[in-house]
PDB file of C-alpha atoms in Angstrom:
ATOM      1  CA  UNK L   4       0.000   0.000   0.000  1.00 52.00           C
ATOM      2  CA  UNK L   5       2.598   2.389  -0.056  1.00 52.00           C
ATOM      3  CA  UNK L   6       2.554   3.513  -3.499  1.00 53.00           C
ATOM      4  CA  UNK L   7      -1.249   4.473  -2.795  1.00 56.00           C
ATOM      5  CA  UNK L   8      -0.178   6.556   0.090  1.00 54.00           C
ATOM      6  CA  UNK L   9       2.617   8.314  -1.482  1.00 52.00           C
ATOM      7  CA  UNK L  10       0.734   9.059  -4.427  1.00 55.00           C
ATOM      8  CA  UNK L  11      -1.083  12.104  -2.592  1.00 52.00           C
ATOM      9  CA  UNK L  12       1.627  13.643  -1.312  1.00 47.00           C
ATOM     10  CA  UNK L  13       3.398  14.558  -4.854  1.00 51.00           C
ATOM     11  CA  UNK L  14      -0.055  15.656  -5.807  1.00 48.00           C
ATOM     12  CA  UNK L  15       0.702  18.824  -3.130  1.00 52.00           C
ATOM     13  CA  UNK L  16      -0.166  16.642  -0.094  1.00 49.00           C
ATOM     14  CA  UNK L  17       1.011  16.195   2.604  1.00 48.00           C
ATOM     15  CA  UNK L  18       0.890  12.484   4.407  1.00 49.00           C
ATOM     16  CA  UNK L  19       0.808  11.710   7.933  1.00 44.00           C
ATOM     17  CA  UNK L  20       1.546   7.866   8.361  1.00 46.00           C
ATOM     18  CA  UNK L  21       0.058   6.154  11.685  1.00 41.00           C
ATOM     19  CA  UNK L  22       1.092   2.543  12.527  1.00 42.00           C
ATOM     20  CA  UNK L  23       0.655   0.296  15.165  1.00 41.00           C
ATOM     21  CA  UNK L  24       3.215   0.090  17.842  1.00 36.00           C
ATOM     22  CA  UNK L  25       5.218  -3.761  17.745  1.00 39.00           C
ATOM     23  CA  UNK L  26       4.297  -4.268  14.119  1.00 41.00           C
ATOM     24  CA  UNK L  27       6.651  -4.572  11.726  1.00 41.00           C
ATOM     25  CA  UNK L  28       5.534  -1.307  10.124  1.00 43.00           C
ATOM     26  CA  UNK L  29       8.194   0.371  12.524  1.00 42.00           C
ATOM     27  CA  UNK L  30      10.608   3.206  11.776  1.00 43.00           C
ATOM     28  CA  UNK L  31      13.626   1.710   9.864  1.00 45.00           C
ATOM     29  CA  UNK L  32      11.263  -1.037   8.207  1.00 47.00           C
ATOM     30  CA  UNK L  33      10.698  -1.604   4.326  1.00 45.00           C
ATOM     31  CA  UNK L  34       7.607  -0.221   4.355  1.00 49.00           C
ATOM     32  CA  UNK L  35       8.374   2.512   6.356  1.00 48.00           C
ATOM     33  CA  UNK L  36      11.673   3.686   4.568  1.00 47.00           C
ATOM     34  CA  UNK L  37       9.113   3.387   0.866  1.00 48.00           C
ATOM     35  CA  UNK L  38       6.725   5.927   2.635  1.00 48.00           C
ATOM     36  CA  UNK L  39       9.044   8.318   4.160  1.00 47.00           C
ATOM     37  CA  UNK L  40      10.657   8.465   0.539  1.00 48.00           C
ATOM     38  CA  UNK L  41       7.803  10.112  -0.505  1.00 46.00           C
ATOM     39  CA  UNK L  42       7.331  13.906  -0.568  1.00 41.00           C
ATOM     40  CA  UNK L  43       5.998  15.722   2.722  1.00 45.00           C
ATOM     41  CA  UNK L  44       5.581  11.907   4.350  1.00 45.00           C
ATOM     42  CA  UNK L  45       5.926  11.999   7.815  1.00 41.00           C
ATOM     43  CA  UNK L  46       6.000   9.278  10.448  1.00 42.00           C
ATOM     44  CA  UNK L  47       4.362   9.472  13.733  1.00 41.00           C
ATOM     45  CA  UNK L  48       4.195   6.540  16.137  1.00 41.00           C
ATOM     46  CA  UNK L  49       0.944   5.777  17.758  1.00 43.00           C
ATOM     47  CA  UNK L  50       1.185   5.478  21.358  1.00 40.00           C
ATOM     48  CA  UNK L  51       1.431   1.351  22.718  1.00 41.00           C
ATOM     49  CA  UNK L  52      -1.339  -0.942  22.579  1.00 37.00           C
ATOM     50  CA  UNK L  53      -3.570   0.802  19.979  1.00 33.00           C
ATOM     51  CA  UNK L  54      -4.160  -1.318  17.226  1.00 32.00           C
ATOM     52  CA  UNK L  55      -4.405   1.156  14.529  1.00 32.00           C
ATOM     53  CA  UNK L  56      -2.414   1.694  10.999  1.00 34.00           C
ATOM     54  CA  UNK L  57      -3.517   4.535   8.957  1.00 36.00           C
ATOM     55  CA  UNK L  58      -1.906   7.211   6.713  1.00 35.00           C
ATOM     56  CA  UNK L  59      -3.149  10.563   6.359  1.00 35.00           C
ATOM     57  CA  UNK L  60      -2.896  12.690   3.273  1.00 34.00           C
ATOM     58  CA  UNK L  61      -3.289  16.714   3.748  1.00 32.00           C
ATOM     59  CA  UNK L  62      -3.916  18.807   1.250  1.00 29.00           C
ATOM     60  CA  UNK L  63      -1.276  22.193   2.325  1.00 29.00           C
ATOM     61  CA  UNK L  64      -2.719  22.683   6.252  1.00 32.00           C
ATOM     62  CA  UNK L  65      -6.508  20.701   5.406  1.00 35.00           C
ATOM     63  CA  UNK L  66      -7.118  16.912   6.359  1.00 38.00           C
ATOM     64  CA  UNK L  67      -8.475  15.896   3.064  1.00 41.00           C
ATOM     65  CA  UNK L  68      -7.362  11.936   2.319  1.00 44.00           C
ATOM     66  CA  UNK L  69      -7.464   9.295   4.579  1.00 43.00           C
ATOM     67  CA  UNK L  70      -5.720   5.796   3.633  1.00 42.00           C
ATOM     68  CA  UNK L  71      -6.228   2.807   5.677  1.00 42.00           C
ATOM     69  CA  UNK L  72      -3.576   0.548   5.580  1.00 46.00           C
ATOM     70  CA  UNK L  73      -4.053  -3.735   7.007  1.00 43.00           C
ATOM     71  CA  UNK L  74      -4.412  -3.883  10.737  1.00 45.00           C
ATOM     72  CA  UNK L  75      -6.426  -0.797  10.719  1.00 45.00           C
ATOM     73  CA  UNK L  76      -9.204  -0.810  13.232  1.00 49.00           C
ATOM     74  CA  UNK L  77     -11.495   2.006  12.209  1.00 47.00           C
ATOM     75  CA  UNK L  78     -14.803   4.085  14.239  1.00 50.00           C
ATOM     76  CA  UNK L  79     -16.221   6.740  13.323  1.00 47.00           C
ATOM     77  CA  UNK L  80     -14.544   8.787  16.182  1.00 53.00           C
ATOM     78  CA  UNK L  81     -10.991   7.899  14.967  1.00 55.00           C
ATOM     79  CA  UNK L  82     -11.201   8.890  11.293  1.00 55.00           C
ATOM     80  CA  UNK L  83     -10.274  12.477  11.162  1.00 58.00           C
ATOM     81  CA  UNK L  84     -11.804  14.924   9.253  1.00 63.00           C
ATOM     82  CA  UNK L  85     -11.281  14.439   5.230  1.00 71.00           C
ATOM     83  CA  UNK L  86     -12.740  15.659   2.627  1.00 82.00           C
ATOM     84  CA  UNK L  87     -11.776  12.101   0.619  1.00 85.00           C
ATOM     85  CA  UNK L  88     -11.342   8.473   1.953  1.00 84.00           C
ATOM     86  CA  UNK L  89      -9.273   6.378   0.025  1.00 85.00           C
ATOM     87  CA  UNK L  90      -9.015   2.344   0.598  1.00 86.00           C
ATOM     88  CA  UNK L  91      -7.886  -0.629  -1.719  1.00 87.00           C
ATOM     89  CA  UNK L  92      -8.917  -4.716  -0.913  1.00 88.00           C
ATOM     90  CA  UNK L  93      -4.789  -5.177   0.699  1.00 81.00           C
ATOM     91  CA  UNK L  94      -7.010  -3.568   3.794  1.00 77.00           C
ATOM     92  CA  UNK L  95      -9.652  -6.167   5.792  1.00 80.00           C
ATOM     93  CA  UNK L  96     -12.641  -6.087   3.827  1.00 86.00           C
ATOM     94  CA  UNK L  97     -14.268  -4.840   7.259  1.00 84.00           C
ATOM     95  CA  UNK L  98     -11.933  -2.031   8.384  1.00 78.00           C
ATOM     96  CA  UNK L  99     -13.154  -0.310   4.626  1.00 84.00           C
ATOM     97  CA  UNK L 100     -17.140  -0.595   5.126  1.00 88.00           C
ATOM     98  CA  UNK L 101     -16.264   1.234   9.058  1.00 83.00           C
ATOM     99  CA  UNK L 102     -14.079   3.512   7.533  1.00 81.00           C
ATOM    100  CA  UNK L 103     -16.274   4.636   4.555  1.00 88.00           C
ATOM    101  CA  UNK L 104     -19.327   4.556   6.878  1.00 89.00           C
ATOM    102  CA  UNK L 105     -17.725   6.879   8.592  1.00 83.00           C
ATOM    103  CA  UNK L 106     -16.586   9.011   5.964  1.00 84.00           C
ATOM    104  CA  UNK L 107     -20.354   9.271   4.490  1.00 89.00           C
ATOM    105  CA  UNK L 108     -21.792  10.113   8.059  1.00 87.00           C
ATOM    106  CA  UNK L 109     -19.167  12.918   7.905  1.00 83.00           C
ATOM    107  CA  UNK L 110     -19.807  13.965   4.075  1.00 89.00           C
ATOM    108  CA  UNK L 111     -16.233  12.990   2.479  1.00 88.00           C
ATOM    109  CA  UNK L 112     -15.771  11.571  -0.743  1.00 93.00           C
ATOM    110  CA  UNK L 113     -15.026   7.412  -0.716  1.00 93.00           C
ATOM    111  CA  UNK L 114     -13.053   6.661  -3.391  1.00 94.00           C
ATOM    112  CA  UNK L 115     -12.346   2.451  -3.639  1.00 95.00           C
ATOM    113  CA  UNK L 116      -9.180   0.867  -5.564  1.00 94.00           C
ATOM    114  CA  UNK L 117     -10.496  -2.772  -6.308  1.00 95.00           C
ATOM    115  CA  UNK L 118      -6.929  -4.073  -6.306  1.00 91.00           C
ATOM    116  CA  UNK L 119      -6.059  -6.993  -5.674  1.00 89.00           C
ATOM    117  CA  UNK L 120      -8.997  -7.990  -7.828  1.00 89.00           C
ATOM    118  CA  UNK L 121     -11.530  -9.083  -5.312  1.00 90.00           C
ATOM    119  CA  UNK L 122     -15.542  -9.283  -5.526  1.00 91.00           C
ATOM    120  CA  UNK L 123     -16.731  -6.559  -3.249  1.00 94.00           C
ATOM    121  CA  UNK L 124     -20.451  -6.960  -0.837  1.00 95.00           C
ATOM    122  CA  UNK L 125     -22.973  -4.769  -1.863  1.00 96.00           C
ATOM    123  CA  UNK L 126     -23.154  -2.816   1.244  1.00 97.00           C
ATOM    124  CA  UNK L 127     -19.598  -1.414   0.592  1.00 97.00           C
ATOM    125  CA  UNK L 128     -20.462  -0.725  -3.102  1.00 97.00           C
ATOM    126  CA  UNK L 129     -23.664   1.424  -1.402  1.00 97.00           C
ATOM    127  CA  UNK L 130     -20.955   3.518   0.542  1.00 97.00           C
ATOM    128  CA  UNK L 131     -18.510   4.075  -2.341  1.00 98.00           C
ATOM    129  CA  UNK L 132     -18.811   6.995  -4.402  1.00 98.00           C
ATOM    130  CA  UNK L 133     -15.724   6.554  -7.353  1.00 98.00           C
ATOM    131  CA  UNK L 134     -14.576   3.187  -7.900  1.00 98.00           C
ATOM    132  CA  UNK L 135     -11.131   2.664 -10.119  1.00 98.00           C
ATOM    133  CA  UNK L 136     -11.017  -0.587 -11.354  1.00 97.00           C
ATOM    134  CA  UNK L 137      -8.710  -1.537 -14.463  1.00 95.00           C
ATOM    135  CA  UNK L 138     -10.854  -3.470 -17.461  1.00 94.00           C
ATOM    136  CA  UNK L 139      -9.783  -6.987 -15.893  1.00 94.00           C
ATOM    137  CA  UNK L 140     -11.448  -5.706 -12.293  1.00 95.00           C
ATOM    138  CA  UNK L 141     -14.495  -4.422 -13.342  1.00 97.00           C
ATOM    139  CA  UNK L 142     -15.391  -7.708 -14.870  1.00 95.00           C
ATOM    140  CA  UNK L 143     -15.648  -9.221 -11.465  1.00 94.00           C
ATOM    141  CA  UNK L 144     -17.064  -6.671  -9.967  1.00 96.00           C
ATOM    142  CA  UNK L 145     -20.221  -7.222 -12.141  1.00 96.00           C
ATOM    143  CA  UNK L 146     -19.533  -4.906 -14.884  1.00 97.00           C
ATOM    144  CA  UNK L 147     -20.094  -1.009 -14.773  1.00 98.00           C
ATOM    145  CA  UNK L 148     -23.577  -1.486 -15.050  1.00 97.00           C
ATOM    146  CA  UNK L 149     -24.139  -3.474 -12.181  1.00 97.00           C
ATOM    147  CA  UNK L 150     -22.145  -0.793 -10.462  1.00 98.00           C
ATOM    148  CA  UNK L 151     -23.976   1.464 -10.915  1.00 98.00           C
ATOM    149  CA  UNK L 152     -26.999   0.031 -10.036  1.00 97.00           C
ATOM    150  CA  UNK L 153     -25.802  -0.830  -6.874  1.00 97.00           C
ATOM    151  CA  UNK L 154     -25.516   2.525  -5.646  1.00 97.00           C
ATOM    152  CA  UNK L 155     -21.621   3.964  -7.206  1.00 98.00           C
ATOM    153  CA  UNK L 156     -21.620   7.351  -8.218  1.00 97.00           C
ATOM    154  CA  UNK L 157     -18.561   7.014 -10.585  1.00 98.00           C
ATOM    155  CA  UNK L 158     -16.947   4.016 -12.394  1.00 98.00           C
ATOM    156  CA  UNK L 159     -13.467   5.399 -13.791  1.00 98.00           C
ATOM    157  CA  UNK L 160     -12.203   2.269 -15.708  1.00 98.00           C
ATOM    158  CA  UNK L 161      -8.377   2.471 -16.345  1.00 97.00           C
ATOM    159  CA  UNK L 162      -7.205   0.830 -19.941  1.00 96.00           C
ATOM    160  CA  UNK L 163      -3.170   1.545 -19.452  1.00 92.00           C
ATOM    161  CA  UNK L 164      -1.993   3.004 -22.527  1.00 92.00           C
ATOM    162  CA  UNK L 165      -5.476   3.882 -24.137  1.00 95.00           C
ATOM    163  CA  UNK L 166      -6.246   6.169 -20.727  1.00 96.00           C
ATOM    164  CA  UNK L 167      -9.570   5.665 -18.809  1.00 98.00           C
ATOM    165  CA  UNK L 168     -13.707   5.682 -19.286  1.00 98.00           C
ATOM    166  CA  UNK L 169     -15.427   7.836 -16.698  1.00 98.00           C
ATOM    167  CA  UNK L 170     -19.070   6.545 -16.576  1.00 98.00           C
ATOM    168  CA  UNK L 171     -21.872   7.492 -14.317  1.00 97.00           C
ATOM    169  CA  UNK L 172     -26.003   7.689 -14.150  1.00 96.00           C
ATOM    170  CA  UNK L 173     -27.615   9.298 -16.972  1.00 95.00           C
ATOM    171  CA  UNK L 174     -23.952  11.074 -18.894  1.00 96.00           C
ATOM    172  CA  UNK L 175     -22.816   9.231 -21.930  1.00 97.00           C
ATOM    173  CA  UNK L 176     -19.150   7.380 -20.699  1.00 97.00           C
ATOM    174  CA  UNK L 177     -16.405  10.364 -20.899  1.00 98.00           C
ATOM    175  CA  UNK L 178     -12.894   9.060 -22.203  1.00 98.00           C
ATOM    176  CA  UNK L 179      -9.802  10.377 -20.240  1.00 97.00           C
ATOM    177  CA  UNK L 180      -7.101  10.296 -23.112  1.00 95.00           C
ATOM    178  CA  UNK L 181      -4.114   8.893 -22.239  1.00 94.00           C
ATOM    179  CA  UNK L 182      -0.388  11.280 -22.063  1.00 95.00           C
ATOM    180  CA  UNK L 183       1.696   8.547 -24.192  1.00 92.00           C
ATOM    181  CA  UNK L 184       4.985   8.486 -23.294  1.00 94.00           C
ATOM    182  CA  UNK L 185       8.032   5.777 -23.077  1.00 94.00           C
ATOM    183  CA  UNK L 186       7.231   3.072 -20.333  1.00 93.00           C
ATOM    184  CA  UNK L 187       9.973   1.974 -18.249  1.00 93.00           C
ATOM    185  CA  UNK L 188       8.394   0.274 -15.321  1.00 93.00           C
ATOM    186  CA  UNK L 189       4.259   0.560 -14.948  1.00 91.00           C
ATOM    187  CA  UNK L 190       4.283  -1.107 -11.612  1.00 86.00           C
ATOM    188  CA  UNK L 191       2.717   1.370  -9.111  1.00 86.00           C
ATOM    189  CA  UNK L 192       0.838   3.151 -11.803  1.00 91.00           C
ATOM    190  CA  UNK L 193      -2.501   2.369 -10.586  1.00 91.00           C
ATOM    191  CA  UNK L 194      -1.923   3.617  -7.523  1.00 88.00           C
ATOM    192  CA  UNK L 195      -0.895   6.702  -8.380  1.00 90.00           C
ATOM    193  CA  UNK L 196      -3.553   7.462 -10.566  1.00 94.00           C
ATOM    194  CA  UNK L 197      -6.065   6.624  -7.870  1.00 92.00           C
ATOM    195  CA  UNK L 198      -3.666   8.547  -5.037  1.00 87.00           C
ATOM    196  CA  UNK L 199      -3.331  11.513  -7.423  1.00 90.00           C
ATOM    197  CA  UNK L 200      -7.206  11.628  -8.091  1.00 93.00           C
ATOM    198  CA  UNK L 201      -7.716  11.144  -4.150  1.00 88.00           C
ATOM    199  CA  UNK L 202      -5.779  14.331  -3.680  1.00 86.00           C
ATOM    200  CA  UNK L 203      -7.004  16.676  -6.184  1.00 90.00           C
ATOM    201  CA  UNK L 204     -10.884  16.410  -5.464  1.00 91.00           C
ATOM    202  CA  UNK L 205      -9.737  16.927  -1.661  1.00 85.00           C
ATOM    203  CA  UNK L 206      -8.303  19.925  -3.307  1.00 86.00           C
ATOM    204  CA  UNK L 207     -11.725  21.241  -4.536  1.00 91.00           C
ATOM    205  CA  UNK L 208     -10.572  20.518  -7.973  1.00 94.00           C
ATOM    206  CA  UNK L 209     -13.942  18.862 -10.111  1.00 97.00           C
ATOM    207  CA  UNK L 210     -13.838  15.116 -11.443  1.00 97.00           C
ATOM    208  CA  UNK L 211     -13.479  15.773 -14.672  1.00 97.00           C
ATOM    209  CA  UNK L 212      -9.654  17.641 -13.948  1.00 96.00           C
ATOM    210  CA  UNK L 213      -8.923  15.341 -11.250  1.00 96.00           C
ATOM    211  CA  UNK L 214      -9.378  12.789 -13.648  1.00 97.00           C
ATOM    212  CA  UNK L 215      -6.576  14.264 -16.462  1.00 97.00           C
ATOM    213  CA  UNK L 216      -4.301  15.156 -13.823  1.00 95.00           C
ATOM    214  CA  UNK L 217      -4.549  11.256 -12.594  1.00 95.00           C
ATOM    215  CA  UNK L 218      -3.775  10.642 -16.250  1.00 96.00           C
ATOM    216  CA  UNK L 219      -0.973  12.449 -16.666  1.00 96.00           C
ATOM    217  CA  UNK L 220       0.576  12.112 -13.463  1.00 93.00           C
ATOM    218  CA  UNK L 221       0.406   7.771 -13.780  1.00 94.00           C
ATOM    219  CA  UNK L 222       1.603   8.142 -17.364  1.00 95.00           C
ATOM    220  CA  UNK L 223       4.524   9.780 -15.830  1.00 95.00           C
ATOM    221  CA  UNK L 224       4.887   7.523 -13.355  1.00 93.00           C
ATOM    222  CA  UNK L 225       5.789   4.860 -15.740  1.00 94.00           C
ATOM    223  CA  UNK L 226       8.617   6.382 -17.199  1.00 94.00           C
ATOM    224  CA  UNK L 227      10.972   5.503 -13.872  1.00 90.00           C
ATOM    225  CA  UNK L 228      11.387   2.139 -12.224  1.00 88.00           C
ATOM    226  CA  UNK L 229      10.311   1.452  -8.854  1.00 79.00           C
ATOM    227  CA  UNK L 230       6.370   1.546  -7.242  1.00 70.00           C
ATOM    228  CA  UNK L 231       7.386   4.791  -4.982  1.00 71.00           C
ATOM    229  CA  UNK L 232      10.018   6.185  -6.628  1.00 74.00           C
ATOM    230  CA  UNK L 233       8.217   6.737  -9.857  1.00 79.00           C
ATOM    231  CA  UNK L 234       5.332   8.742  -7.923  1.00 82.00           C
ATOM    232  CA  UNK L 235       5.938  12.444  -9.829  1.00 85.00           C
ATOM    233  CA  UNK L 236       6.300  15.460  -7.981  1.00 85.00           C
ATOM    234  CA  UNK L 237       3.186  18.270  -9.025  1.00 85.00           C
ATOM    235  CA  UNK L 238       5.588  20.130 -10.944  1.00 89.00           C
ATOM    236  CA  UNK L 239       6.256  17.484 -13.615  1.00 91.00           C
ATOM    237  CA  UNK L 240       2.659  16.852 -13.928  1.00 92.00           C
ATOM    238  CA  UNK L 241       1.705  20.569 -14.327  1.00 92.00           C
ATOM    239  CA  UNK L 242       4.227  20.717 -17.327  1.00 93.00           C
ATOM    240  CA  UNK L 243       2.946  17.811 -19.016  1.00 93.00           C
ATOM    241  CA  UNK L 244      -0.622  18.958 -18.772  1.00 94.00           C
ATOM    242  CA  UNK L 245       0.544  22.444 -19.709  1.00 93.00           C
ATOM    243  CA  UNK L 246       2.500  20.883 -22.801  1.00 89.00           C
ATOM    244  CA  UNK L 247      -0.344  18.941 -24.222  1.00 83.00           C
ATOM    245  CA  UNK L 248      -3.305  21.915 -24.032  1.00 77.00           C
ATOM    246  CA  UNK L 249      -4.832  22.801 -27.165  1.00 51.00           C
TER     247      UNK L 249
END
């Protein structure tokens, strides 16, 4: 998951990274090294005995993302405030129906990265207002029909190299072209276009430009090797949106 947590904080986050005390997820660990390697990550140790694992993206000073990593243990009192809340099936199945519960009784955005591919209960699909599945995902989710029907406000399918298909309730399906470019490495590109969308609607910014900026920004980030290290900082994005307007 730490590719998904990153993601945010290039997109002019900034991530606060919460993980249980006596875990493995320690300072000095794999994981932990991958997150702090991302841009404004931070580490902060919970204090003994609570079984919680969580990393918080910020948009400047404003709580906007919250990512729930395994081993989370989520109430409605312990997610802070967000304007987006951002899970993908590596996290117990329950620990994402409390936490997007909770986000909808507050009035953030869920936003659900089907990956690993996993069939998902309908009462999470009834809390989950995007859903990013690649063409392979969507399949066993029912289709974006069924999707729909069960209550998701967005399907964004991602189709690599040919870009993505935003489709919702009564709107024709919108394509999201694709920023081609020279693949090195894709792995970790899914996450970052589902991080990087995260980040800019907790930014205020509307789907539809979330959406191209997710684009551009995985498209980027499969042009250098590594899951984390290919996350690209805002700046590279914002040229290669600027460079392909009009």
């Amino acid at each position: 998951g730490a590719p998904l947590a990153v993601a945010p904080s290039y997109a002019e986050g900034r991530v606060i990274v919460r993980f249980r005390a006596g875990t493995s997820f320690l300072p000095g660990s794999g994981q932990a090294r991958a997150l702090a390697a991302g841009a404004n990550v931070h580490l902060v140790d919970n204090p003994p005995g609570l079984s919680t694992a969580a990393a918080i993206a910020r948009y400047r000073a404003n709580p906007n993302v919250v990512y729930a990593e395994p081993d989370y243990t989520v109430t409605a009192d312990q997610v802070p405030p967000a304007q987006v809340v951002l899970s993908q099936f590596e996290v117990p199945m329950d620990a994402i129906l409390k936490a997007f519960a909770a986000a909808r009784l507050a009035g953030a955005t869920t936003v659900l990265n089907p990956a690993p591919a996993a069939v998902a209960p309908p009462e999470l699909l009834a809390l989950t207002d995007i859903v990013v599945p690649n063409e392979h995902e969507v399949e066993l989710l029912g289709g974006v029909d069924a999707l729909l029907h069960a209550g998701v406000g967005h399907v964004v399918v991602t189709l690599g190299s040919k870009g993505a298909v935003h489709h919702r309730v009564g709107v024709p399906p919108e394509h999201v072209d694709p920023f081609p470019v020279q693949p090195v490495d894709t792995t970790g590109a899914g996450d970052c276009f589902c991080g990087s969308l995260a980040a800019r609607l907790a930014a205020g910014d509307p789907i539809e430009v979330s959406l191209r900026y997710a684009a551009a920004a995985a498209a980027l980030s499969t042009t250098v090797a590594g899951a984390v290290p290919s996350m690209p900082p805002a700046s590279d994005v914002a040229t290669m949106l600027a460079s392909r307007q009009g």
